[in-house]
């Protein structure tokens, strides 16, 4: 498969996955672990800029927290706009998957 096409597909998938994972508060490393556990591998050089971009777009919010004397961590959570958009993105992905499955079965 062309690296460009694969990259485009992954970019959309990772965006939806990050939004879905951030239904509960996540800091960068916890989010990466959650994605890895779901077999969605993304490197930090992609993940952190994506999180900041989604925050700039109003889809995520963030706040610094300190737990049990650990170093401060920036936790990201879905913003109201993200909560509104996520079900629409889910429906769109499901429609794409159904359409592809139909085409692949022909």
PDB file of C-alpha atoms in Angstrom:
ATOM      1  CA  UNK A   1       0.000   0.000   0.000  1.00  0.00           C
ATOM      2  CA  UNK A   2       1.201   3.491  -0.715  1.00  0.00           C
ATOM      3  CA  UNK A   3       2.710   5.092   2.373  1.00  0.00           C
ATOM      4  CA  UNK A   4       0.814   8.304   1.612  1.00  0.00           C
ATOM      5  CA  UNK A   5      -2.558   6.563   1.499  1.00  0.00           C
ATOM      6  CA  UNK A   6      -1.817   4.540   4.607  1.00  0.00           C
ATOM      7  CA  UNK A   7      -0.717   7.697   6.405  1.00  0.00           C
ATOM      8  CA  UNK A   8      -3.942   9.511   5.498  1.00  0.00           C
ATOM      9  CA  UNK A   9      -6.068   6.614   6.734  1.00  0.00           C
ATOM     10  CA  UNK A  10      -4.125   6.426  10.008  1.00  0.00           C
ATOM     11  CA  UNK A  11      -4.360  10.177  10.584  1.00  0.00           C
ATOM     12  CA  UNK A  12      -8.149  10.057  10.603  1.00  0.00           C
ATOM     13  CA  UNK A  13      -8.213   6.915  12.709  1.00  0.00           C
ATOM     14  CA  UNK A  14      -5.835   8.344  15.314  1.00  0.00           C
ATOM     15  CA  UNK A  15      -7.863  11.551  15.597  1.00  0.00           C
ATOM     16  CA  UNK A  16     -11.078   9.642  16.303  1.00  0.00           C
ATOM     17  CA  UNK A  17      -9.246   7.290  18.684  1.00  0.00           C
ATOM     18  CA  UNK A  18      -7.767  10.195  20.679  1.00  0.00           C
ATOM     19  CA  UNK A  19     -11.166  11.841  21.014  1.00  0.00           C
ATOM     20  CA  UNK A  20     -12.751   8.556  22.099  1.00  0.00           C
ATOM     21  CA  UNK A  21     -10.013   7.877  24.653  1.00  0.00           C
ATOM     22  CA  UNK A  22     -10.338  11.377  26.095  1.00  0.00           C
ATOM     23  CA  UNK A  23     -13.895  10.747  27.247  1.00  0.00           C
ATOM     24  CA  UNK A  24     -12.012  10.175  30.499  1.00  0.00           C
ATOM     25  CA  UNK A  25      -9.079  12.415  31.493  1.00  0.00           C
ATOM     26  CA  UNK A  26      -5.787  11.328  29.917  1.00  0.00           C
ATOM     27  CA  UNK A  27      -2.257  12.674  30.053  1.00  0.00           C
ATOM     28  CA  UNK A  28       0.105  12.024  27.161  1.00  0.00           C
ATOM     29  CA  UNK A  29       1.676   8.789  28.362  1.00  0.00           C
ATOM     30  CA  UNK A  30      -1.605   7.287  29.616  1.00  0.00           C
ATOM     31  CA  UNK A  31      -3.209   8.127  26.282  1.00  0.00           C
ATOM     32  CA  UNK A  32      -0.363   6.508  24.358  1.00  0.00           C
ATOM     33  CA  UNK A  33      -0.694   3.367  26.503  1.00  0.00           C
ATOM     34  CA  UNK A  34      -4.452   3.264  25.942  1.00  0.00           C
ATOM     35  CA  UNK A  35      -3.982   3.573  22.179  1.00  0.00           C
ATOM     36  CA  UNK A  36      -1.215   0.933  22.180  1.00  0.00           C
ATOM     37  CA  UNK A  37      -3.504  -1.463  24.086  1.00  0.00           C
ATOM     38  CA  UNK A  38      -6.097  -0.934  21.353  1.00  0.00           C
ATOM     39  CA  UNK A  39      -3.441  -1.707  18.710  1.00  0.00           C
ATOM     40  CA  UNK A  40      -3.381   1.877  17.513  1.00  0.00           C
ATOM     41  CA  UNK A  41       0.307   2.645  17.553  1.00  0.00           C
ATOM     42  CA  UNK A  42       1.276   6.290  17.375  1.00  0.00           C
ATOM     43  CA  UNK A  43       4.565   7.899  18.325  1.00  0.00           C
ATOM     44  CA  UNK A  44       4.876  10.798  20.721  1.00  0.00           C
ATOM     45  CA  UNK A  45       6.032  13.090  17.924  1.00  0.00           C
ATOM     46  CA  UNK A  46       2.601  12.677  16.349  1.00  0.00           C
ATOM     47  CA  UNK A  47       0.452  12.348  19.465  1.00  0.00           C
ATOM     48  CA  UNK A  48       1.415  15.474  21.405  1.00  0.00           C
ATOM     49  CA  UNK A  49       0.998  17.912  18.485  1.00  0.00           C
ATOM     50  CA  UNK A  50      -2.345  16.242  17.679  1.00  0.00           C
ATOM     51  CA  UNK A  51      -3.558  16.735  21.246  1.00  0.00           C
ATOM     52  CA  UNK A  52      -2.589  20.415  21.144  1.00  0.00           C
ATOM     53  CA  UNK A  53      -4.270  20.852  17.744  1.00  0.00           C
ATOM     54  CA  UNK A  54      -7.492  19.223  18.975  1.00  0.00           C
ATOM     55  CA  UNK A  55      -7.421  21.542  21.968  1.00  0.00           C
ATOM     56  CA  UNK A  56      -6.899  24.568  19.700  1.00  0.00           C
ATOM     57  CA  UNK A  57      -9.909  23.416  17.653  1.00  0.00           C
ATOM     58  CA  UNK A  58     -12.041  23.334  20.801  1.00  0.00           C
ATOM     59  CA  UNK A  59     -12.455  19.547  20.806  1.00  0.00           C
ATOM     60  CA  UNK A  60     -10.324  18.899  23.907  1.00  0.00           C
ATOM     61  CA  UNK A  61      -9.660  20.852  27.065  1.00  0.00           C
ATOM     62  CA  UNK A  62      -6.608  20.473  29.256  1.00  0.00           C
ATOM     63  CA  UNK A  63      -5.522  21.245  32.772  1.00  0.00           C
ATOM     64  CA  UNK A  64      -2.373  20.675  34.780  1.00  0.00           C
ATOM     65  CA  UNK A  65      -2.743  18.309  37.739  1.00  0.00           C
ATOM     66  CA  UNK A  66      -0.385  16.960  40.384  1.00  0.00           C
ATOM     67  CA  UNK A  67      -1.159  13.590  42.005  1.00  0.00           C
ATOM     68  CA  UNK A  68       0.613  12.162  45.062  1.00  0.00           C
ATOM     69  CA  UNK A  69       3.636  14.427  44.801  1.00  0.00           C
ATOM     70  CA  UNK A  70       4.390  13.378  41.218  1.00  0.00           C
ATOM     71  CA  UNK A  71       5.462  15.899  38.647  1.00  0.00           C
ATOM     72  CA  UNK A  72       2.690  17.978  37.052  1.00  0.00           C
ATOM     73  CA  UNK A  73       0.860  16.333  34.169  1.00  0.00           C
ATOM     74  CA  UNK A  74      -1.369  17.935  31.596  1.00  0.00           C
ATOM     75  CA  UNK A  75      -4.656  16.035  31.448  1.00  0.00           C
ATOM     76  CA  UNK A  76      -6.820  16.236  28.338  1.00  0.00           C
ATOM     77  CA  UNK A  77     -10.578  15.663  28.317  1.00  0.00           C
ATOM     78  CA  UNK A  78     -13.263  16.006  25.674  1.00  0.00           C
ATOM     79  CA  UNK A  79     -14.635  19.524  25.482  1.00  0.00           C
ATOM     80  CA  UNK A  80     -18.382  19.993  24.932  1.00  0.00           C
ATOM     81  CA  UNK A  81     -17.772  20.406  21.195  1.00  0.00           C
ATOM     82  CA  UNK A  82     -15.772  17.163  21.167  1.00  0.00           C
ATOM     83  CA  UNK A  83     -18.569  15.321  23.008  1.00  0.00           C
ATOM     84  CA  UNK A  84     -21.000  16.590  20.383  1.00  0.00           C
ATOM     85  CA  UNK A  85     -18.749  15.643  17.466  1.00  0.00           C
ATOM     86  CA  UNK A  86     -17.601  12.188  18.622  1.00  0.00           C
ATOM     87  CA  UNK A  87     -20.899  10.348  17.920  1.00  0.00           C
ATOM     88  CA  UNK A  88     -20.967  11.889  14.439  1.00  0.00           C
ATOM     89  CA  UNK A  89     -17.395  10.743  13.779  1.00  0.00           C
ATOM     90  CA  UNK A  90     -18.281   7.271  15.031  1.00  0.00           C
ATOM     91  CA  UNK A  91     -21.241   7.075  12.665  1.00  0.00           C
ATOM     92  CA  UNK A  92     -19.072   8.271   9.784  1.00  0.00           C
ATOM     93  CA  UNK A  93     -16.408   5.606  10.506  1.00  0.00           C
ATOM     94  CA  UNK A  94     -19.072   2.904  10.752  1.00  0.00           C
ATOM     95  CA  UNK A  95     -20.579   4.001   7.430  1.00  0.00           C
ATOM     96  CA  UNK A  96     -17.144   3.940   5.788  1.00  0.00           C
ATOM     97  CA  UNK A  97     -16.454   0.469   7.200  1.00  0.00           C
ATOM     98  CA  UNK A  98     -19.803  -0.848   5.920  1.00  0.00           C
ATOM     99  CA  UNK A  99     -19.251   0.648   2.475  1.00  0.00           C
ATOM    100  CA  UNK A 100     -15.750  -0.799   2.255  1.00  0.00           C
ATOM    101  CA  UNK A 101     -16.935  -4.207   3.413  1.00  0.00           C
ATOM    102  CA  UNK A 102     -19.592  -4.184   0.696  1.00  0.00           C
ATOM    103  CA  UNK A 103     -17.035  -3.280  -1.949  1.00  0.00           C
ATOM    104  CA  UNK A 104     -14.510  -5.836  -0.739  1.00  0.00           C
ATOM    105  CA  UNK A 105     -17.108  -8.627  -0.777  1.00  0.00           C
ATOM    106  CA  UNK A 106     -18.019  -8.037  -4.435  1.00  0.00           C
TER     107      UNK A 106
END
